[in-house]
Amino acid sequence: MYVCICKGVTERQIHQAVAEGARDLEDLQNRLGASTGCGTCAEFTTECLREALEQFAPETTLPQPA
């Protein structure tokens, strides 16, 4: 499923980036360009990142949304 339409980033790409070491939204922005266009997908991108971290890097935690 596409997460970031502006940059064409998919959930699969986010999971792959996490498997390769991405640990935060900034990492995904630098590696994939996710959430650097209009920014509307930032929340969903972070949600997908959190899921991928739970799968690939359970020792890493993100701050919970307010």
mmCIF file with all atom_site columns, N, CA, C and O in Angstrom, residues 22-43:
data_model
loop_
_atom_site.group_PDB
_atom_site.id
_atom_site.type_symbol
_atom_site.label_atom_id
_atom_site.label_alt_id
_atom_site.label_comp_id
_atom_site.label_asym_id
_atom_site.label_entity_id
_atom_site.label_seq_id
_atom_site.pdbx_PDB_ins_code
_atom_site.Cartn_x
_atom_site.Cartn_y
_atom_site.Cartn_z
_atom_site.occupancy
_atom_site.B_iso_or_equiv
_atom_site.pdbx_formal_charge
_atom_site.auth_seq_id
_atom_site.auth_comp_id
_atom_site.auth_asym_id
_atom_site.auth_atom_id
_atom_site.pdbx_PDB_model_num
ATOM 1  N N  . ALA A 1 22 ? 16.885 2.182  9.461  1.00 0.00 ? 22 ALA A N  1
ATOM 2  C CA . ALA A 1 22 ? 16.126 3.420  9.721  1.00 0.00 ? 22 ALA A CA 1
ATOM 3  C C  . ALA A 1 22 ? 15.435 3.301  11.077 1.00 0.00 ? 22 ALA A C  1
ATOM 4  O O  . ALA A 1 22 ? 14.888 2.244  11.409 1.00 0.00 ? 22 ALA A O  1
ATOM 5  N N  . ARG A 1 23 ? 15.452 4.356  11.854 1.00 0.00 ? 23 ARG A N  1
ATOM 6  C CA . ARG A 1 23 ? 14.881 4.301  13.196 1.00 0.00 ? 23 ARG A CA 1
ATOM 7  C C  . ARG A 1 23 ? 13.927 5.443  13.516 1.00 0.00 ? 23 ARG A C  1
ATOM 8  O O  . ARG A 1 23 ? 13.288 5.435  14.565 1.00 0.00 ? 23 ARG A O  1
ATOM 9  N N  . ASP A 1 24 ? 13.831 6.438  12.636 1.00 0.00 ? 24 ASP A N  1
ATOM 10 C CA . ASP A 1 24 ? 12.905 7.543  12.909 1.00 0.00 ? 24 ASP A CA 1
ATOM 11 C C  . ASP A 1 24 ? 12.432 8.161  11.598 1.00 0.00 ? 24 ASP A C  1
ATOM 12 O O  . ASP A 1 24 ? 12.886 7.783  10.517 1.00 0.00 ? 24 ASP A O  1
ATOM 13 N N  . LEU A 1 25 ? 11.492 9.091  11.717 1.00 0.00 ? 25 LEU A N  1
ATOM 14 C CA . LEU A 1 25 ? 10.915 9.718  10.529 1.00 0.00 ? 25 LEU A CA 1
ATOM 15 C C  . LEU A 1 25 ? 11.989 10.414 9.702  1.00 0.00 ? 25 LEU A C  1
ATOM 16 O O  . LEU A 1 25 ? 11.978 10.343 8.472  1.00 0.00 ? 25 LEU A O  1
ATOM 17 N N  . GLU A 1 26 ? 12.936 11.041 10.344 1.00 0.00 ? 26 GLU A N  1
ATOM 18 C CA . GLU A 1 26 ? 14.010 11.719 9.616  1.00 0.00 ? 26 GLU A CA 1
ATOM 19 C C  . GLU A 1 26 ? 14.803 10.730 8.759  1.00 0.00 ? 26 GLU A C  1
ATOM 20 O O  . GLU A 1 26 ? 15.165 11.033 7.625  1.00 0.00 ? 26 GLU A O  1
ATOM 21 N N  . ASP A 1 27 ? 15.053 9.537  9.297  1.00 0.00 ? 27 ASP A N  1
ATOM 22 C CA . ASP A 1 27 ? 15.741 8.504  8.513  1.00 0.00 ? 27 ASP A CA 1
ATOM 23 C C  . ASP A 1 27 ? 14.941 8.161  7.254  1.00 0.00 ? 27 ASP A C  1
ATOM 24 O O  . ASP A 1 27 ? 15.501 8.032  6.172  1.00 0.00 ? 27 ASP A O  1
ATOM 25 N N  . LEU A 1 28 ? 13.620 8.008  7.413  1.00 0.00 ? 28 LEU A N  1
ATOM 26 C CA . LEU A 1 28 ? 12.775 7.681  6.262  1.00 0.00 ? 28 LEU A CA 1
ATOM 27 C C  . LEU A 1 28 ? 12.738 8.828  5.259  1.00 0.00 ? 28 LEU A C  1
ATOM 28 O O  . LEU A 1 28 ? 12.727 8.606  4.049  1.00 0.00 ? 28 LEU A O  1
ATOM 29 N N  . GLN A 1 29 ? 12.733 10.043 5.756  1.00 0.00 ? 29 GLN A N  1
ATOM 30 C CA . GLN A 1 29 ? 12.750 11.200 4.862  1.00 0.00 ? 29 GLN A CA 1
ATOM 31 C C  . GLN A 1 29 ? 14.041 11.226 4.056  1.00 0.00 ? 29 GLN A C  1
ATOM 32 O O  . GLN A 1 29 ? 14.019 11.477 2.849  1.00 0.00 ? 29 GLN A O  1
ATOM 33 N N  . ASN A 1 30 ? 15.159 10.969 4.706  1.00 0.00 ? 30 ASN A N  1
ATOM 34 C CA . ASN A 1 30 ? 16.453 10.983 4.022  1.00 0.00 ? 30 ASN A CA 1
ATOM 35 C C  . ASN A 1 30 ? 16.607 9.822  3.052  1.00 0.00 ? 30 ASN A C  1
ATOM 36 O O  . ASN A 1 30 ? 17.128 9.992  1.954  1.00 0.00 ? 30 ASN A O  1
ATOM 37 N N  . ARG A 1 31 ? 16.163 8.629  3.445  1.00 0.00 ? 31 ARG A N  1
ATOM 38 C CA . ARG A 1 31 ? 16.344 7.430  2.622  1.00 0.00 ? 31 ARG A CA 1
ATOM 39 C C  . ARG A 1 31 ? 15.340 7.339  1.476  1.00 0.00 ? 31 ARG A C  1
ATOM 40 O O  . ARG A 1 31 ? 15.685 6.928  0.378  1.00 0.00 ? 31 ARG A O  1
ATOM 41 N N  . LEU A 1 32 ? 14.069 7.665  1.779  1.00 0.00 ? 32 LEU A N  1
ATOM 42 C CA . LEU A 1 32 ? 12.999 7.408  0.821  1.00 0.00 ? 32 LEU A CA 1
ATOM 43 C C  . LEU A 1 32 ? 12.302 8.662  0.310  1.00 0.00 ? 32 LEU A C  1
ATOM 44 O O  . LEU A 1 32 ? 11.562 8.601  -0.667 1.00 0.00 ? 32 LEU A O  1
ATOM 45 N N  . GLY A 1 33 ? 12.479 9.768  1.014  1.00 0.00 ? 33 GLY A N  1
ATOM 46 C CA . GLY A 1 33 ? 11.772 10.988 0.655  1.00 0.00 ? 33 GLY A CA 1
ATOM 47 C C  . GLY A 1 33 ? 10.361 11.028 1.215  1.00 0.00 ? 33 GLY A C  1
ATOM 48 O O  . GLY A 1 33 ? 9.612  11.967 0.941  1.00 0.00 ? 33 GLY A O  1
ATOM 49 N N  . ALA A 1 34 ? 9.992  10.022 1.997  1.00 0.00 ? 34 ALA A N  1
ATOM 50 C CA . ALA A 1 34 ? 8.641  9.961  2.570  1.00 0.00 ? 34 ALA A CA 1
ATOM 51 C C  . ALA A 1 34 ? 8.346  11.198 3.402  1.00 0.00 ? 34 ALA A C  1
ATOM 52 O O  . ALA A 1 34 ? 9.196  11.665 4.154  1.00 0.00 ? 34 ALA A O  1
ATOM 53 N N  . SER A 1 35 ? 7.162  11.722 3.230  1.00 0.00 ? 35 SER A N  1
ATOM 54 C CA . SER A 1 35 ? 6.680  12.860 4.015  1.00 0.00 ? 35 SER A CA 1
ATOM 55 C C  . SER A 1 35 ? 7.494  14.135 3.794  1.00 0.00 ? 35 SER A C  1
ATOM 56 O O  . SER A 1 35 ? 7.577  14.971 4.677  1.00 0.00 ? 35 SER A O  1
ATOM 57 N N  . THR A 1 36 ? 8.086  14.278 2.613  1.00 0.00 ? 36 THR A N  1
ATOM 58 C CA . THR A 1 36 ? 8.835  15.505 2.316  1.00 0.00 ? 36 THR A CA 1
ATOM 59 C C  . THR A 1 36 ? 8.161  16.337 1.235  1.00 0.00 ? 36 THR A C  1
ATOM 60 O O  . THR A 1 36 ? 8.647  17.399 0.889  1.00 0.00 ? 36 THR A O  1
ATOM 61 N N  . GLY A 1 37 ? 7.040  15.837 0.708  1.00 0.00 ? 37 GLY A N  1
ATOM 62 C CA . GLY A 1 37 ? 6.291  16.590 -0.297 1.00 0.00 ? 37 GLY A CA 1
ATOM 63 C C  . GLY A 1 37 ? 5.311  17.498 0.414  1.00 0.00 ? 37 GLY A C  1
ATOM 64 O O  . GLY A 1 37 ? 5.692  18.487 1.029  1.00 0.00 ? 37 GLY A O  1
ATOM 65 N N  . CYS A 1 38 ? 4.053  17.127 0.381  1.00 0.00 ? 38 CYS A N  1
ATOM 66 C CA . CYS A 1 38 ? 3.015  17.950 1.006  1.00 0.00 ? 38 CYS A CA 1
ATOM 67 C C  . CYS A 1 38 ? 2.962  17.756 2.522  1.00 0.00 ? 38 CYS A C  1
ATOM 68 O O  . CYS A 1 38 ? 2.447  18.608 3.239  1.00 0.00 ? 38 CYS A O  1
ATOM 69 N N  . GLY A 1 39 ? 3.473  16.609 3.019  1.00 0.00 ? 39 GLY A N  1
ATOM 70 C CA . GLY A 1 39 ? 3.510  16.358 4.458  1.00 0.00 ? 39 GLY A CA 1
ATOM 71 C C  . GLY A 1 39 ? 2.242  15.753 5.045  1.00 0.00 ? 39 GLY A C  1
ATOM 72 O O  . GLY A 1 39 ? 2.200  15.418 6.220  1.00 0.00 ? 39 GLY A O  1
ATOM 73 N N  . THR A 1 40 ? 1.218  15.586 4.229  1.00 0.00 ? 40 THR A N  1
ATOM 74 C CA . THR A 1 40 ? -0.050 15.049 4.713  1.00 0.00 ? 40 THR A CA 1
ATOM 75 C C  . THR A 1 40 ? 0.109  13.641 5.281  1.00 0.00 ? 40 THR A C  1
ATOM 76 O O  . THR A 1 40 ? -0.619 13.249 6.185  1.00 0.00 ? 40 THR A O  1
ATOM 77 N N  . CYS A 1 41 ? 1.059  12.887 4.780  1.00 0.00 ? 41 CYS A N  1
ATOM 78 C CA . CYS A 1 41 ? 1.227  11.488 5.179  1.00 0.00 ? 41 CYS A CA 1
ATOM 79 C C  . CYS A 1 41 ? 2.100  11.300 6.416  1.00 0.00 ? 41 CYS A C  1
ATOM 80 O O  . CYS A 1 41 ? 2.341  10.168 6.828  1.00 0.00 ? 41 CYS A O  1
ATOM 81 N N  . ALA A 1 42 ? 2.580  12.360 7.031  1.00 0.00 ? 42 ALA A N  1
ATOM 82 C CA . ALA A 1 42 ? 3.520  12.229 8.147  1.00 0.00 ? 42 ALA A CA 1
ATOM 83 C C  . ALA A 1 42 ? 3.000  11.325 9.253  1.00 0.00 ? 42 ALA A C  1
ATOM 84 O O  . ALA A 1 42 ? 3.729  10.472 9.769  1.00 0.00 ? 42 ALA A O  1
ATOM 85 N N  . GLU A 1 43 ? 1.738  11.477 9.600  1.00 0.00 ? 43 GLU A N  1
ATOM 86 C CA . GLU A 1 43 ? 1.172  10.654 10.678 1.00 0.00 ? 43 GLU A CA 1
ATOM 87 C C  . GLU A 1 43 ? 1.118  9.181  10.272 1.00 0.00 ? 43 GLU A C  1
ATOM 88 O O  . GLU A 1 43 ? 1.506  8.302  11.041 1.00 0.00 ? 43 GLU A O  1
#
